[in-house]
CSV table of C-alpha atoms in Angstrom, one decimal:
chain,number,residue,atom,x,y,z
A,107,UNK,CA,-46.2,-48.9,-17.4
A,108,UNK,CA,-45.6,-48.0,-13.8
A,109,UNK,CA,-44.2,-44.5,-13.2
A,110,UNK,CA,-42.8,-43.0,-10.0
A,111,UNK,CA,-42.9,-39.2,-10.0
A,112,UNK,CA,-40.5,-37.5,-7.6
A,113,UNK,CA,-40.8,-33.9,-6.5
A,114,UNK,CA,-39.1,-31.5,-6.3
A,115,UNK,CA,-36.4,-32.4,-8.8
A,116,UNK,CA,-34.0,-29.9,-7.3
A,117,UNK,CA,-33.9,-28.4,-3.8
A,118,UNK,CA,-31.4,-26.0,-2.4
A,119,UNK,CA,-31.7,-25.0,1.3
A,120,UNK,CA,-29.8,-23.5,4.2
A,121,UNK,CA,-28.5,-25.6,7.0
A,122,UNK,CA,-31.1,-26.1,9.7
A,123,UNK,CA,-34.1,-25.9,7.5
A,124,UNK,CA,-36.7,-28.7,7.1
A,125,UNK,CA,-37.6,-30.3,3.8
A,126,UNK,CA,-39.9,-32.9,2.3
A,127,UNK,CA,-39.5,-34.9,-0.8
A,128,UNK,CA,-42.4,-36.7,-2.4
A,129,UNK,CA,-42.7,-39.8,-4.5
A,130,UNK,CA,-46.1,-40.4,-6.2
A,131,UNK,CA,-47.5,-43.0,-8.5
A,132,UNK,CA,-50.9,-44.3,-9.9
A,133,UNK,CA,-49.7,-47.8,-9.3
A,134,UNK,CA,-49.8,-49.8,-6.1
A,135,UNK,CA,-46.4,-51.1,-4.8
A,136,UNK,CA,-45.8,-54.0,-2.5
A,137,UNK,CA,-42.9,-52.1,-1.0
A,138,UNK,CA,-41.1,-48.8,-1.6
A,139,UNK,CA,-37.5,-47.9,-0.9
A,140,UNK,CA,-35.6,-44.7,-0.5
A,141,UNK,CA,-32.0,-44.4,-1.5
A,142,UNK,CA,-29.2,-41.8,-1.3
A,143,UNK,CA,-26.6,-41.5,-4.0
A,144,UNK,CA,-23.3,-39.7,-3.9
A,145,UNK,CA,-21.5,-38.6,-7.1
A,146,UNK,CA,-19.6,-41.4,-8.7
A,147,UNK,CA,-21.1,-44.1,-6.5
A,148,UNK,CA,-24.0,-46.5,-6.5
A,149,UNK,CA,-27.2,-45.7,-4.6
A,150,UNK,CA,-27.3,-46.8,-0.9
A,151,UNK,CA,-30.5,-48.0,0.6
A,152,UNK,CA,-31.9,-45.9,3.4
A,153,UNK,CA,-35.2,-47.6,4.2
A,154,UNK,CA,-37.9,-50.0,3.0
A,155,UNK,CA,-41.5,-49.5,3.8
A,156,UNK,CA,-44.1,-52.2,3.1
A,157,UNK,CA,-47.3,-51.4,5.0
A,158,UNK,CA,-49.8,-48.7,4.0
A,159,UNK,CA,-49.6,-45.9,6.5
A,160,UNK,CA,-46.2,-47.0,7.8
A,161,UNK,CA,-43.8,-44.4,9.2
A,162,UNK,CA,-40.2,-45.1,9.8
A,163,UNK,CA,-37.6,-42.8,11.4
A,164,UNK,CA,-33.9,-42.8,10.8
A,165,UNK,CA,-32.3,-40.1,13.0
A,166,UNK,CA,-33.5,-36.8,11.4
A,167,UNK,CA,-35.1,-38.6,8.4
A,168,UNK,CA,-38.8,-39.6,8.5
A,169,UNK,CA,-40.3,-41.9,5.8
A,170,UNK,CA,-44.0,-42.4,5.3
A,171,UNK,CA,-45.8,-44.8,3.0
A,172,UNK,CA,-49.2,-43.7,1.9
A,173,UNK,CA,-52.3,-45.7,3.1
A,174,UNK,CA,-53.0,-46.9,-0.5
A,175,UNK,CA,-49.3,-47.8,-1.0
A,176,UNK,CA,-49.1,-45.5,-4.1
A,177,UNK,CA,-47.1,-42.7,-2.6
A,178,UNK,CA,-44.4,-41.9,-0.1
A,179,UNK,CA,-42.6,-39.0,1.5
A,180,UNK,CA,-39.2,-38.3,3.0
A,181,UNK,CA,-38.9,-35.6,5.5
A,182,UNK,CA,-35.6,-34.3,6.8
A,183,UNK,CA,-35.5,-32.2,10.0
A,184,UNK,CA,-32.8,-29.6,10.5
A,185,UNK,CA,-30.9,-30.4,7.3
A,186,UNK,CA,-27.1,-30.5,7.5
A,187,UNK,CA,-24.5,-30.1,4.7
A,188,UNK,CA,-23.8,-33.8,5.0
A,189,UNK,CA,-27.4,-34.5,3.8
A,190,UNK,CA,-26.4,-33.2,0.4
A,191,UNK,CA,-26.9,-35.8,-2.3
A,192,UNK,CA,-29.4,-37.4,-4.8
A,193,UNK,CA,-32.4,-39.0,-3.1
A,194,UNK,CA,-34.2,-41.7,-5.1
A,195,UNK,CA,-37.4,-43.6,-4.4
A,196,UNK,CA,-38.0,-47.0,-5.9
A,197,UNK,CA,-41.1,-49.2,-6.0
A,198,UNK,CA,-41.4,-52.9,-6.1
A,199,UNK,CA,-44.3,-54.4,-8.1
A,200,UNK,CA,-45.8,-57.5,-6.3
A,201,UNK,CA,-43.4,-60.4,-6.1
A,202,UNK,CA,-42.3,-60.2,-9.7
A,203,UNK,CA,-38.9,-58.7,-8.8
A,204,UNK,CA,-39.5,-55.6,-10.9
A,205,UNK,CA,-38.0,-52.6,-9.1
A,206,UNK,CA,-38.5,-49.2,-10.7
A,207,UNK,CA,-37.0,-45.8,-9.7
A,208,UNK,CA,-38.1,-42.2,-9.7
A,209,UNK,CA,-35.9,-39.6,-11.4
A,210,UNK,CA,-34.5,-38.4,-8.1
A,211,UNK,CA,-34.3,-35.2,-6.0
A,212,UNK,CA,-31.0,-33.5,-6.0
A,213,UNK,CA,-30.6,-31.9,-2.5
A,214,UNK,CA,-28.0,-29.2,-1.7
A,215,UNK,CA,-27.7,-28.0,1.9
A,216,UNK,CA,-25.6,-24.9,2.3
A,217,UNK,CA,-23.8,-24.1,5.5
B,6,UNK,CA,-20.8,-51.4,-1.8
B,7,UNK,CA,-19.9,-54.7,-0.3
B,8,UNK,CA,-20.4,-57.8,-2.3
B,9,UNK,CA,-21.4,-56.5,-5.8
B,10,UNK,CA,-18.5,-56.1,-8.2
B,11,UNK,CA,-18.9,-54.6,-11.7
B,12,UNK,CA,-16.3,-55.0,-14.5
B,13,UNK,CA,-15.1,-53.0,-16.3
B,14,UNK,CA,-15.4,-49.7,-14.5
B,15,UNK,CA,-14.7,-47.6,-17.6
B,16,UNK,CA,-15.0,-48.4,-21.3
B,17,UNK,CA,-15.0,-46.6,-24.6
B,18,UNK,CA,-16.6,-48.3,-27.6
B,19,UNK,CA,-16.9,-47.5,-31.2
B,20,UNK,CA,-20.4,-47.6,-32.7
B,21,UNK,CA,-21.2,-51.1,-33.8
B,22,UNK,CA,-18.8,-52.8,-31.4
B,23,UNK,CA,-20.0,-55.4,-28.9
B,24,UNK,CA,-19.1,-55.8,-25.3
B,25,UNK,CA,-20.2,-57.5,-22.1
B,26,UNK,CA,-20.5,-56.0,-18.6
B,27,UNK,CA,-20.1,-58.4,-15.8
B,28,UNK,CA,-21.8,-58.2,-12.4
B,29,UNK,CA,-20.7,-60.6,-9.7
B,30,UNK,CA,-22.1,-60.9,-6.2
B,31,UNK,CA,-20.9,-63.1,-3.4
B,32,UNK,CA,-24.0,-62.9,-1.1
B,33,UNK,CA,-25.9,-65.8,-2.7
B,34,UNK,CA,-28.7,-63.4,-3.7
B,35,UNK,CA,-31.5,-64.5,-5.9
B,36,UNK,CA,-32.5,-61.2,-7.4
B,37,UNK,CA,-30.1,-59.3,-9.7
B,38,UNK,CA,-30.7,-56.1,-11.7
B,39,UNK,CA,-29.1,-54.0,-14.4
B,40,UNK,CA,-29.9,-50.3,-14.6
B,41,UNK,CA,-28.7,-47.4,-16.6
B,42,UNK,CA,-28.5,-43.9,-15.2
B,43,UNK,CA,-28.5,-40.8,-17.4
B,44,UNK,CA,-28.6,-37.1,-16.3
B,45,UNK,CA,-32.1,-36.1,-15.2
B,46,UNK,CA,-33.5,-39.6,-15.9
B,47,UNK,CA,-32.8,-41.4,-12.6
B,48,UNK,CA,-32.2,-45.1,-12.8
B,49,UNK,CA,-34.0,-47.1,-15.6
B,50,UNK,CA,-34.3,-50.8,-15.3
B,51,UNK,CA,-32.9,-52.7,-18.3
B,52,UNK,CA,-33.2,-56.3,-17.4
B,53,UNK,CA,-33.5,-58.3,-14.1
B,54,UNK,CA,-33.3,-61.8,-12.9
B,55,UNK,CA,-35.2,-63.5,-10.0
B,56,UNK,CA,-33.0,-66.6,-10.0
B,57,UNK,CA,-30.4,-68.6,-11.8
B,58,UNK,CA,-31.4,-69.3,-15.4
B,59,UNK,CA,-34.2,-66.7,-15.4
B,60,UNK,CA,-34.2,-63.2,-16.9
B,61,UNK,CA,-36.9,-60.6,-17.5
B,62,UNK,CA,-37.2,-57.3,-19.4
B,63,UNK,CA,-37.3,-54.0,-17.6
B,64,UNK,CA,-38.3,-50.6,-18.8
B,65,UNK,CA,-35.6,-50.1,-21.5
B,66,UNK,CA,-34.4,-53.6,-22.7
B,67,UNK,CA,-33.9,-52.8,-26.4
B,68,UNK,CA,-30.3,-53.1,-27.6
B,69,UNK,CA,-29.3,-55.2,-24.6
B,70,UNK,CA,-29.2,-58.9,-23.7
B,71,UNK,CA,-28.6,-60.6,-20.4
B,72,UNK,CA,-27.7,-64.0,-19.1
B,73,UNK,CA,-27.7,-65.6,-15.6
B,74,UNK,CA,-26.0,-68.9,-16.1
B,75,UNK,CA,-24.6,-68.9,-12.6
B,76,UNK,CA,-26.4,-67.5,-9.6
B,77,UNK,CA,-23.6,-65.2,-8.7
B,78,UNK,CA,-23.1,-63.6,-12.1
B,79,UNK,CA,-25.4,-61.4,-14.2
B,80,UNK,CA,-24.0,-60.4,-17.6
B,81,UNK,CA,-25.2,-57.5,-19.7
B,82,UNK,CA,-24.4,-57.6,-23.4
B,83,UNK,CA,-24.4,-54.9,-26.0
B,84,UNK,CA,-24.4,-56.6,-29.4
B,85,UNK,CA,-24.0,-53.5,-31.5
B,86,UNK,CA,-23.3,-50.4,-29.4
B,87,UNK,CA,-24.9,-47.1,-30.3
B,88,UNK,CA,-24.1,-43.6,-29.0
B,89,UNK,CA,-27.5,-43.6,-27.2
B,90,UNK,CA,-26.1,-46.4,-25.0
B,91,UNK,CA,-23.6,-44.0,-23.5
B,92,UNK,CA,-24.4,-44.1,-19.9
B,93,UNK,CA,-23.5,-45.2,-16.4
B,94,UNK,CA,-24.6,-48.8,-15.8
B,95,UNK,CA,-25.4,-50.1,-12.3
B,96,UNK,CA,-25.9,-53.6,-11.2
B,97,UNK,CA,-27.7,-54.5,-8.0
B,98,UNK,CA,-28.6,-57.6,-6.0
B,99,UNK,CA,-30.9,-58.6,-3.1
B,100,UNK,CA,-32.2,-61.8,-1.6
B,101,UNK,CA,-35.8,-60.6,-1.9
B,102,UNK,CA,-37.8,-57.3,-2.2
B,103,UNK,CA,-39.0,-57.4,1.4
B,104,UNK,CA,-38.6,-55.1,4.3
B,105,UNK,CA,-35.3,-55.9,6.1
B,106,UNK,CA,-33.5,-57.1,3.0
B,107,UNK,CA,-30.8,-54.7,1.8
B,108,UNK,CA,-30.4,-54.1,-1.9
B,109,UNK,CA,-26.7,-53.7,-2.8
B,110,UNK,CA,-25.5,-51.7,-5.7
B,111,UNK,CA,-22.2,-52.0,-7.5
B,112,UNK,CA,-20.0,-48.9,-8.0
B,113,UNK,CA,-21.1,-48.4,-11.6
B,114,UNK,CA,-19.6,-48.9,-15.1
B,115,UNK,CA,-19.1,-45.8,-17.2
B,116,UNK,CA,-19.6,-46.6,-20.9
B,117,UNK,CA,-19.0,-44.2,-23.8
B,118,UNK,CA,-20.0,-45.1,-27.3
B,119,UNK,CA,-18.4,-42.8,-30.0
């Protein structure tokens, strides 16, 4: 059974602070995605990383895929209240189509 | 959430009743998924399909059945609903699990079993 462990589960910070969310597994993934979900809505894909060591940036968000493709991190610089939401990582196993999710990190950014 | 439509959006069932959730996508995607989301549990994969006529079990398949008779539709069935199946159900679709391919989620279906 593949498991994706996300940490921290909850994070409450002030506007302007930096933060990092981690996604770890003992399994190797062919690709890993990060999503953001608002209450009452479905998750929205932020980024997909596929190469070990890959780093992608999306404005103030930086995503990194571990060299062994077992872990990933999401770093937010100068967080804003609009970043508040549930952040989810999801890993794809080979080409089987199996896409599993971590439990999520609930982020609250206070003005 | 362009292109993925779930029906119904809300439903209340009595224990033992059956129902079907419909997921429809108009993007000609090969891969379709059904997840359930419970507080503190993230999204858990119930069943998925990598193409018309194919289905596979995910993490929590017990109590559910699925069918993919048409490429654009993925049906999730509950034959005999139980209170433990009270949850929010999300459908998703994508062309392939590759970088550059977006995975689209539906808006969710809220199911309560009493």
